[in-house]
Short mmCIF file of C-alpha atoms in Angstrom, two decimals:
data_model
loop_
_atom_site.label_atom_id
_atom_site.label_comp_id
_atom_site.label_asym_id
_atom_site.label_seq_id
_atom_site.Cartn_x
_atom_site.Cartn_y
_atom_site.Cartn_z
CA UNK V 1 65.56 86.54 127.54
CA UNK V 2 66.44 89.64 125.42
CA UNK V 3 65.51 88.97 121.57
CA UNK V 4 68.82 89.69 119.42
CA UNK V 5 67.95 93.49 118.47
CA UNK V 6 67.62 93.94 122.19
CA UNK V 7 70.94 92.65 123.14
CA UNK V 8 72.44 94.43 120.31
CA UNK V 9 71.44 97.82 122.15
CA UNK V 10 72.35 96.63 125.45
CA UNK V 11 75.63 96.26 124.51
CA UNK V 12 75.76 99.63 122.20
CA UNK V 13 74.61 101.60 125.61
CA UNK V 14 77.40 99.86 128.49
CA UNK V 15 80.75 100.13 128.24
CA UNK V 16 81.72 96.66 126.72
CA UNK V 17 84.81 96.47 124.38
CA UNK V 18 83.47 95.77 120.68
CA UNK V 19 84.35 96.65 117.01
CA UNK V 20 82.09 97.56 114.25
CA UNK V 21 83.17 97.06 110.54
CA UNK V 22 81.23 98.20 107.33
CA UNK V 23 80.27 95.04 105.28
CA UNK V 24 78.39 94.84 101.77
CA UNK V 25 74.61 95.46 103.33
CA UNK V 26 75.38 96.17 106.33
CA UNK V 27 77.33 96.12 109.69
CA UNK V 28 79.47 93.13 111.37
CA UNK V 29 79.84 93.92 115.37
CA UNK V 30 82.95 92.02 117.40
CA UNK V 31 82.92 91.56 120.75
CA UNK V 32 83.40 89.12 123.75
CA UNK V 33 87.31 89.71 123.03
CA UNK V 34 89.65 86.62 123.79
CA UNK V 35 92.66 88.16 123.15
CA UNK V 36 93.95 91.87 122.77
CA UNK V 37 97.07 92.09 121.89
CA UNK V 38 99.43 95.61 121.91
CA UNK V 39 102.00 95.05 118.34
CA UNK V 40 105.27 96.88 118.54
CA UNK V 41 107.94 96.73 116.39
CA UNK V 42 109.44 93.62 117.85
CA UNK V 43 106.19 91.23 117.87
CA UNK V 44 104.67 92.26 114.47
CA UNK V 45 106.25 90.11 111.72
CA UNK V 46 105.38 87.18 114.23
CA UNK V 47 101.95 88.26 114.62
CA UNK V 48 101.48 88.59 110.72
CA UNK V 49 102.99 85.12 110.29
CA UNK V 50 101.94 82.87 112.88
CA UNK V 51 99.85 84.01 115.81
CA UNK V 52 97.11 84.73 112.66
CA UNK V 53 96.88 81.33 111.34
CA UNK V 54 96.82 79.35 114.83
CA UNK V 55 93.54 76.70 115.25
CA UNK V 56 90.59 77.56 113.96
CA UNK V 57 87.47 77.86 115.86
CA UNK V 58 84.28 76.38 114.45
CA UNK V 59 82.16 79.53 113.18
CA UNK V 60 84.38 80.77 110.40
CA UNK V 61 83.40 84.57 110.86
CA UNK V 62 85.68 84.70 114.28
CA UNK V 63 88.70 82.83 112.73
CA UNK V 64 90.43 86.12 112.49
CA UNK V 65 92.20 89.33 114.18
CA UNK V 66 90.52 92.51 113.78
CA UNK V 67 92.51 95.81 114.50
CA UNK V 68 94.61 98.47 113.66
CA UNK V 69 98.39 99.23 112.49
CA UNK V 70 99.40 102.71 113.56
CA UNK V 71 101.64 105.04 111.08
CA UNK V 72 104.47 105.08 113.43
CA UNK V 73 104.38 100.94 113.37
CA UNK V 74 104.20 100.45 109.65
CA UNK V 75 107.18 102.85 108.66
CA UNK V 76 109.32 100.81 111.58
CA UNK V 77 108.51 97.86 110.01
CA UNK V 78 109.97 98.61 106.80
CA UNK V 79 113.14 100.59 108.67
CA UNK V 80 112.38 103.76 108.27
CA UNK V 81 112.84 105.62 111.59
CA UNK V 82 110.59 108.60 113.32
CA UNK V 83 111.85 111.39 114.79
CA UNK V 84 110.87 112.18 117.79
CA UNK V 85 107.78 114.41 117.61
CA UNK V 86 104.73 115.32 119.86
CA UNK V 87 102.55 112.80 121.03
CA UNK V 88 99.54 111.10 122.72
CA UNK V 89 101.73 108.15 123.35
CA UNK V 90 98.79 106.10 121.85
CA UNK V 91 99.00 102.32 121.34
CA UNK V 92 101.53 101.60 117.82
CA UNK V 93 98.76 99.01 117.19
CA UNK V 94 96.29 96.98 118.66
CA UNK V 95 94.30 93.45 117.48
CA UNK V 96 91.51 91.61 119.12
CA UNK V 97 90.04 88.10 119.00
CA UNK V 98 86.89 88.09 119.07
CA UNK V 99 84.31 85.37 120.38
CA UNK V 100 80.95 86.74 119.13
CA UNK V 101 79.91 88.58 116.22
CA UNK V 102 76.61 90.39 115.49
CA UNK V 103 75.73 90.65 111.88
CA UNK V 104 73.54 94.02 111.42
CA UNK V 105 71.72 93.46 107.86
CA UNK V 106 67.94 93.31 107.30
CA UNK V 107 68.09 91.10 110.48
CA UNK V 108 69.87 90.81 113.22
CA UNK V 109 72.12 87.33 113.74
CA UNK V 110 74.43 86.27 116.21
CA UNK V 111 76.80 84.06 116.29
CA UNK V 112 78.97 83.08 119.48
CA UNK V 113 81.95 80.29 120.66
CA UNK V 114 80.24 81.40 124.33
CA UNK V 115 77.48 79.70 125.22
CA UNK V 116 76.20 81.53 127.39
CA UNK V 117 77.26 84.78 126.04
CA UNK V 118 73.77 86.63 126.33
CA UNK V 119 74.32 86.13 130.22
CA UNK V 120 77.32 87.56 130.40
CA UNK V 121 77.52 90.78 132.56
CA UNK V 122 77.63 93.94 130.45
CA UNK V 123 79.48 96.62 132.44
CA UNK V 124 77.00 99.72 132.55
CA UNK V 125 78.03 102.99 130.93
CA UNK V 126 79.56 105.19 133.70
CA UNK V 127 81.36 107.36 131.52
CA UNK V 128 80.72 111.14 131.51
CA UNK V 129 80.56 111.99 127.90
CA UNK V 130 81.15 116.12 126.73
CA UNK V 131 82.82 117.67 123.46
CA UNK V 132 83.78 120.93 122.70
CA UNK V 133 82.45 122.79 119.65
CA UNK V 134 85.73 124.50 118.30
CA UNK V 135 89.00 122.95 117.45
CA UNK V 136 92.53 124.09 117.58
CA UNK V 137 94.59 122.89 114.61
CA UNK V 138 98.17 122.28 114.68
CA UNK V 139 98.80 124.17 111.39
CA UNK V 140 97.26 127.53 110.57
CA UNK V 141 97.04 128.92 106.85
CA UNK V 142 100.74 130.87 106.95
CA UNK V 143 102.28 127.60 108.63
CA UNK V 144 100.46 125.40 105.89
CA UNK V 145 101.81 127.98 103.36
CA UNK V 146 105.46 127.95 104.61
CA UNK V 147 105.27 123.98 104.47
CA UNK V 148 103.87 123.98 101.21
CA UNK V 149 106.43 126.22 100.21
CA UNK V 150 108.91 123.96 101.85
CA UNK V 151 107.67 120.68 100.11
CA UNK V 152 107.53 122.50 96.72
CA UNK V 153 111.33 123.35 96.53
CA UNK V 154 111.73 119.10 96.95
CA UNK V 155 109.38 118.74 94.32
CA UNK V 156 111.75 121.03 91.93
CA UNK V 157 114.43 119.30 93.44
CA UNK V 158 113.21 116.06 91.93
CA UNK V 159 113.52 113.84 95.35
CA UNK V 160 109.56 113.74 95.30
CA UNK V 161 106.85 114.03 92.72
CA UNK V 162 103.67 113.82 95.08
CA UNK V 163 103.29 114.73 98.69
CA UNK V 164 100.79 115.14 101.20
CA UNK V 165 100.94 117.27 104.11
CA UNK V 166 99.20 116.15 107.37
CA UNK V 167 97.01 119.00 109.20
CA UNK V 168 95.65 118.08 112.32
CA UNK V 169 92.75 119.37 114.40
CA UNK V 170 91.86 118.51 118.16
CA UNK V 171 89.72 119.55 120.96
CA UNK V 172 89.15 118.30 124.50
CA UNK V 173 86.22 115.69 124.79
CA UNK V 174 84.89 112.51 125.59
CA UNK V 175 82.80 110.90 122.97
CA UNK V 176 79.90 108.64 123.03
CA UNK V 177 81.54 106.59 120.38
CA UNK V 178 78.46 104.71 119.42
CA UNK V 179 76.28 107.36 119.25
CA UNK V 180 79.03 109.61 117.57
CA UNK V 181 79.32 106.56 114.76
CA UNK V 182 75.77 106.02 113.56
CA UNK V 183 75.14 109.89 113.56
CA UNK V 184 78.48 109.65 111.00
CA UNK V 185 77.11 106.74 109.16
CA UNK V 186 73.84 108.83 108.66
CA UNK V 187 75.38 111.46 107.19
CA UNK V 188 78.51 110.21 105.45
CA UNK V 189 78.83 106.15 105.08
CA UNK V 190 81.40 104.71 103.64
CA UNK V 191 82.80 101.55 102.53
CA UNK V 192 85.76 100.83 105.24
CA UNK V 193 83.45 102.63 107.83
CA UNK V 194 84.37 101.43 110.98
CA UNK V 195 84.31 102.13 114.94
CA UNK V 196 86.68 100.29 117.77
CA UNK V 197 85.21 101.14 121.52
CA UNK V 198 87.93 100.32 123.88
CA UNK V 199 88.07 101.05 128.01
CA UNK V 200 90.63 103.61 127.40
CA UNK V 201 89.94 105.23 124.06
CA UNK V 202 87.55 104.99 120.94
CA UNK V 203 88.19 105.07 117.01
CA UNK V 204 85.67 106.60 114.43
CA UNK V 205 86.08 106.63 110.83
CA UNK V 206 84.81 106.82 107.60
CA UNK V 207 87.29 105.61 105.22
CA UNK V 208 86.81 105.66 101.77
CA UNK V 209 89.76 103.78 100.92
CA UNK V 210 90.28 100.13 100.32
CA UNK V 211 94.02 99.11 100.55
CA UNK V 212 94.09 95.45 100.41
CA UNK V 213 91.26 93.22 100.00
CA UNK V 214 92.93 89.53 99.37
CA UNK V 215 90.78 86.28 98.61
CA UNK V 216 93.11 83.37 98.44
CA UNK V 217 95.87 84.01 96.04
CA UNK V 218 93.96 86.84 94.39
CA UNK V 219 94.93 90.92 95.81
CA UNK V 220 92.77 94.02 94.86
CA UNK V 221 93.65 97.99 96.14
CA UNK V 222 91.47 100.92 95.33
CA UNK V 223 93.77 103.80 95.12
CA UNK V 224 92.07 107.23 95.49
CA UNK V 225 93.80 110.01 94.88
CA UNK V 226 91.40 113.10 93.34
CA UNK V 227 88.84 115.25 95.34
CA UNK V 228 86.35 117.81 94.70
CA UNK V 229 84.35 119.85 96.58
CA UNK V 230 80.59 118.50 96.23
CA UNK V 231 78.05 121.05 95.55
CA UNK V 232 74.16 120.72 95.08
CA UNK V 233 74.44 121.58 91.51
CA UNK V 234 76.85 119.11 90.77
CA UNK V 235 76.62 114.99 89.66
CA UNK V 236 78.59 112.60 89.56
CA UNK V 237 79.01 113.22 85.88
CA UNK V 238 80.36 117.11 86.46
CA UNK V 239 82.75 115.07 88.88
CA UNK V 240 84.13 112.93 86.07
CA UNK V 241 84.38 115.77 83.75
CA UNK V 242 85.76 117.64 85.86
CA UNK V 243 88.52 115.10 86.74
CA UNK V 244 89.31 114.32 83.04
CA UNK V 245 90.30 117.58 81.93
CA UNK V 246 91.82 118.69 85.47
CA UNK V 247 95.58 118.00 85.09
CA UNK V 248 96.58 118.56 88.46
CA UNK V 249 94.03 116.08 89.52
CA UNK V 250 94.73 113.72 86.58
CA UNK V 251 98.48 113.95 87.42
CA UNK V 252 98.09 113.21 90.95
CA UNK V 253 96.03 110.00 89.71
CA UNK V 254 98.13 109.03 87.61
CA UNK V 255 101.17 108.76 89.94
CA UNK V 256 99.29 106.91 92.92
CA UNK V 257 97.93 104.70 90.37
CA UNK V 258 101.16 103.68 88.97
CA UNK V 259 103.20 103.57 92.31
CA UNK V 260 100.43 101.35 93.60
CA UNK V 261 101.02 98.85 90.43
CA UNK V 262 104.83 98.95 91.51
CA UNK V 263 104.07 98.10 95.68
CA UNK V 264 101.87 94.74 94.16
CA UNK V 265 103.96 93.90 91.62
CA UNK V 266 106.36 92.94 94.47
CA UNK V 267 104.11 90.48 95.15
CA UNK V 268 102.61 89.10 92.51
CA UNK V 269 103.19 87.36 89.62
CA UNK V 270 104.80 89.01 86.48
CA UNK V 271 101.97 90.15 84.32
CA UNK V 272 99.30 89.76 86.27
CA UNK V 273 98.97 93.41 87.83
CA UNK V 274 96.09 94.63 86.07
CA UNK V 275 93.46 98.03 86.55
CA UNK V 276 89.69 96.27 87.00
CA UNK V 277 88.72 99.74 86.89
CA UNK V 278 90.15 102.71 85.76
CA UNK V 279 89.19 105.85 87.06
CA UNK V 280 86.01 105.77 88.72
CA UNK V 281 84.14 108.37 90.83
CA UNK V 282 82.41 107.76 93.87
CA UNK V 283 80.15 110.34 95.43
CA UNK V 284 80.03 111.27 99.49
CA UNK V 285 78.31 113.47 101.49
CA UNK V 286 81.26 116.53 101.23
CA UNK V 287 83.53 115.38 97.90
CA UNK V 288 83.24 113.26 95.10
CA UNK V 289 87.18 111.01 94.87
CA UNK V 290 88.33 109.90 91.98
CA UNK V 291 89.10 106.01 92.15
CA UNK V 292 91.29 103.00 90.37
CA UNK V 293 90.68 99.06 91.28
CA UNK V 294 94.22 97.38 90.47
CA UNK V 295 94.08 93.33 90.78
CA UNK V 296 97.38 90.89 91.11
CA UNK V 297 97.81 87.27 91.78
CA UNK V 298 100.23 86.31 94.49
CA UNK V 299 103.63 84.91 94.10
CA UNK V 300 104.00 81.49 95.67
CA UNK V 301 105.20 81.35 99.34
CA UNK V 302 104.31 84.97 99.69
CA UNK V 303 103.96 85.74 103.78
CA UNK V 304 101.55 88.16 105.55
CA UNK V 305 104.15 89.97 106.36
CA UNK V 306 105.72 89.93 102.45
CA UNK V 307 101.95 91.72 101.60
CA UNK V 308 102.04 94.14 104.62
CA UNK V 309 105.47 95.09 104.04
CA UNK V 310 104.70 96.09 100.38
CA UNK V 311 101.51 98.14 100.77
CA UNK V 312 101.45 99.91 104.24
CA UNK V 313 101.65 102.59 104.66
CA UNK V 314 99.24 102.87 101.30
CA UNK V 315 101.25 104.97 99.19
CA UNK V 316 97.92 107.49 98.40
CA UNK V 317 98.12 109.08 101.32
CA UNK V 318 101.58 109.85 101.48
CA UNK V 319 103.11 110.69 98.12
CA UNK V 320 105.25 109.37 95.93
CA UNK V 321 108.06 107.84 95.43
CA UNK V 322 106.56 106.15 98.85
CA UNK V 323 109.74 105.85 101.08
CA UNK V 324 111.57 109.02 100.31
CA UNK V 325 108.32 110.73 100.63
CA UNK V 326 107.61 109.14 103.80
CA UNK V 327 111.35 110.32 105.14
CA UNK V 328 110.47 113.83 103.97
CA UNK V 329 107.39 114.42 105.85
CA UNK V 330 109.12 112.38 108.98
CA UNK V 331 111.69 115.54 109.08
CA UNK V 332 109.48 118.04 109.20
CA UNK V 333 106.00 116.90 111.11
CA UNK V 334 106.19 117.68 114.69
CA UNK V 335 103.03 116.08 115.58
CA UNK V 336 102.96 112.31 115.79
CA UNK V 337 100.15 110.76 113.42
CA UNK V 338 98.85 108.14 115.23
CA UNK V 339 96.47 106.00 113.58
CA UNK V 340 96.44 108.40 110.47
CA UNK V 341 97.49 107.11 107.31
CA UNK V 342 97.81 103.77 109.53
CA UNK V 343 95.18 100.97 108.70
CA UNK V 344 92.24 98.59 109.84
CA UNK V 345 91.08 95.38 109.13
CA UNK V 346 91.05 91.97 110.23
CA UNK V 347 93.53 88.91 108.77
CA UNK V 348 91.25 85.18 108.79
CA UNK V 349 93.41 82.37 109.86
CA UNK V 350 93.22 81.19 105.84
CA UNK V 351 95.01 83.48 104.88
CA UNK V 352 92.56 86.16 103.53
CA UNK V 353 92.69 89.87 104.79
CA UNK V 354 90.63 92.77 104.22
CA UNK V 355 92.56 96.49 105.42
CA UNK V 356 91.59 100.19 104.65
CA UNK V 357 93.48 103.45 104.92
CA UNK V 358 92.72 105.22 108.25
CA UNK V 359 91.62 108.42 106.78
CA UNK V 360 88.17 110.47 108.26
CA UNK V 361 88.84 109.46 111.47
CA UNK V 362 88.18 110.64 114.94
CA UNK V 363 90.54 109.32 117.69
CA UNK V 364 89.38 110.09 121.47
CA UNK V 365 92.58 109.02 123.66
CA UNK V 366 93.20 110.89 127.11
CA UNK V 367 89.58 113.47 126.52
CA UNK V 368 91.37 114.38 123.71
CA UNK V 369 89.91 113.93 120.16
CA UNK V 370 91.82 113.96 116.67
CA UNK V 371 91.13 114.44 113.04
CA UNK V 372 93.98 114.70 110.46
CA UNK V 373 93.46 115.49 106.86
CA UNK V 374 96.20 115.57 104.22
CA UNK V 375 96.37 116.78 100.00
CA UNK V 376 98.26 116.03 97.49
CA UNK V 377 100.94 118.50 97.02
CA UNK V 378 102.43 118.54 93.15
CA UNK V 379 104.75 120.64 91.22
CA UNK V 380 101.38 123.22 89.36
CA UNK V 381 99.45 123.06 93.45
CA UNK V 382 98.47 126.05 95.26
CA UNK V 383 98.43 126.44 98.68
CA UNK V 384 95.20 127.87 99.17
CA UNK V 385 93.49 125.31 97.26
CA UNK V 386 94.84 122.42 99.00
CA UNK V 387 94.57 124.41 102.46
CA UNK V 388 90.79 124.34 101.76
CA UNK V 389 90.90 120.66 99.94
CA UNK V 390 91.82 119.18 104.14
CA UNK V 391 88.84 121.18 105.15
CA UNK V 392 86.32 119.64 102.84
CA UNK V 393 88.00 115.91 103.84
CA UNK V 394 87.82 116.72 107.65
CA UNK V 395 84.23 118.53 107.33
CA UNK V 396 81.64 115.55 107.99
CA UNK V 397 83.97 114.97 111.33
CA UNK V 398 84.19 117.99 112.47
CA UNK V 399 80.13 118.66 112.06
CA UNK V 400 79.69 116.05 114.31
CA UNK V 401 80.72 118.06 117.08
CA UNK V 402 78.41 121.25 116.02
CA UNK V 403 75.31 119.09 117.13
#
């Protein structure tokens, strides 16, 4: 019988179905799925609210739904509309129940409902994996420039003060997503890392960004909003200084940070919205970001679908004020976002959730592969600066494909 560790790469090399989430010291693996389920705007308040807290099995670690929200779902579930744009005519969201989990930390355990789940019959990997080295990208530097341009005159305007603009790259190819994740993870791992390997497509991402993270009646979200270009001469402590007397950057901040106190308190009790940590940096392989923890306590009677409503899409990655923004950049992207600016995560039947921002992501749908990038346009940006600033964000993704 194959020990754990040898299972674990059994599975990595066929083609079975399986999620992998970044956990505090280390890796939790999904698989043997019960249940996938495709969410549209018609079953997703139901989901939220009752298919998530139906019986419990008897390992607690699979009493949940793991999966994503796409950007086009979220905005229709607070009625805002999309226009209709080009697109992959990828799933609007997708969960999974899973049976077994493999936790990856200084060793390996597994934990299964299936008894006889290292019997099953892993399909073997048939799949004839290529990329292509070069990318085309939907917006070139004078397109950029004549959006930017666009998006300034609203900012003058007054109906936004922040707002990102998406560019997306893409190239024909057919990943190894496994392989493609751990060569990631060596390079640039993150804390809402994660990879979903599906029959039909494959998700890769390093997200940096924390949106909810809820324990009982208790709510954090890690707004980042801030980026510099990491060089070998700099330290974390260039970063901060940098960040502190940057007003561009410290506006930007500032406005996330605040619109993100407004989406929670929403939810949460008057006066208990309060910053855990104020301005932060954390360091990555490209970029140091600069980073607030904001902490609530729910309202009584508050739903899943109450919390989901009020945070997605997360408001750093759009602009702000959040819905007008989000209406802005509807009108004028012609390229549907997909899973960008979407988010991942899994809901336990108790109640507690964990979801990131899908940023640094890789989606491989059709032998097609995506990375978006956005920056925070403000009123004192520049267009080449924040032109180069989606480079530096899409960089670690885009090297992967130069190997």
């Amino acid at each position: 019988m194959l020990n754990n560790k040898e299972y674990l790469n059994k599975i990595f090399q066929s083609n079975k179905p399986l999620i992998i989430y970044k956990t505090v010291g280390g890796y939790d693996v999904y698989t043997d799925f019960k249940e996938k389920i495709t969410l549209n705007s018609k079953n997703f308040k139901n989901f939220l609210n009752k298919k998530t807290s139906q019986p419990k099995s008897s390992i607690k670690e699979l009493n949940c739904y793991v999966g994503f929200f796409g950007f086009q779902l979220l905005c229709e579930n607070i009625k805002i509309k999309i226009p209709k744009q080009q697109s992959l005519n990828f799933y609007p969201g997708l969960v999974y129940k899973p049976q077994t989990i493999i936790k990856i930390r200084k060793n390996i355990v597994i934990k299964s409902l299936l008894k006889n789940f290292r019997q099953l019959q892993t399909p073997k990997n048939t799949n004839k994996y290529f990329y292509q080295k070069k990318f085309n990208l939907n917006l070139d530097e004078s397109k950029y420039s004549n959006l930017f341009k666009h998006f300034s005159k609203k900012i003058k305007l007054g109906e936004t003060y922040q707002i990102k603009i998406c560019q997306t790259y893409s190239n024909k190819s057919n990943i190894d997503a496994v392989n493609f994740f751990w060569k990631l993870m060596n390079i640039n791992e993150s804390p809402e890392s994660f990879l979903i390997r599906d029959k039909d497509y494959s998700i890769i991402s390093c997200s940096p960004e924390t949106l909810i993270e809820k324990k009982k009646n208790v709510i954090i979200t890690k707004p980042i909003a801030g980026t510099l270009n990491r060089t070998k001469k700099m330290n974390p402590q260039f970063a901060n200084n940098f960040f502190k007397k940057n007003e561009k950057e410290s506006k930007e901040h500032n406005m996330i940070v605040d619109m993100e106190r407004n989406d929670l308190s929403r939810i949460c009790k008057t006066g208990t919205v309060k910053i855990n940590k104020l301005k932060t940096v954390e360091q990555y392989r490209d970029l140091y970001h600069y980073v607030t923890e904001i902490k609530g306590k729910l309202k009584k009677d508050i739903t899943n679908h109450d919390i989901i409503s009020a945070m997605m899409p997360g408001g750093s990655v759009i602009g702000c004020p959040k819905i007008n923004t989000i209406k802005l950049l509807n009108g004028r992207e012609k390229l549907n976002r997909n899973i960008y600016t979407g988010s991942f995560g899994y809901i336990n039947a108790n109640g507690d959730m964990r979801f990131n921002i899908i940023i640094r992501s890789i989606l491989n749908y059709k032998k097609r592969a995506e990375i978006s990038a956005a920056s925070g346009v403000v009123i004192d940006s520049k267009p080449k600066r924040e032109y180069k600033e989606n480079y530096i964000k899409a960089k670690s993704l885009l090297d992967l494909f130069k190997t």
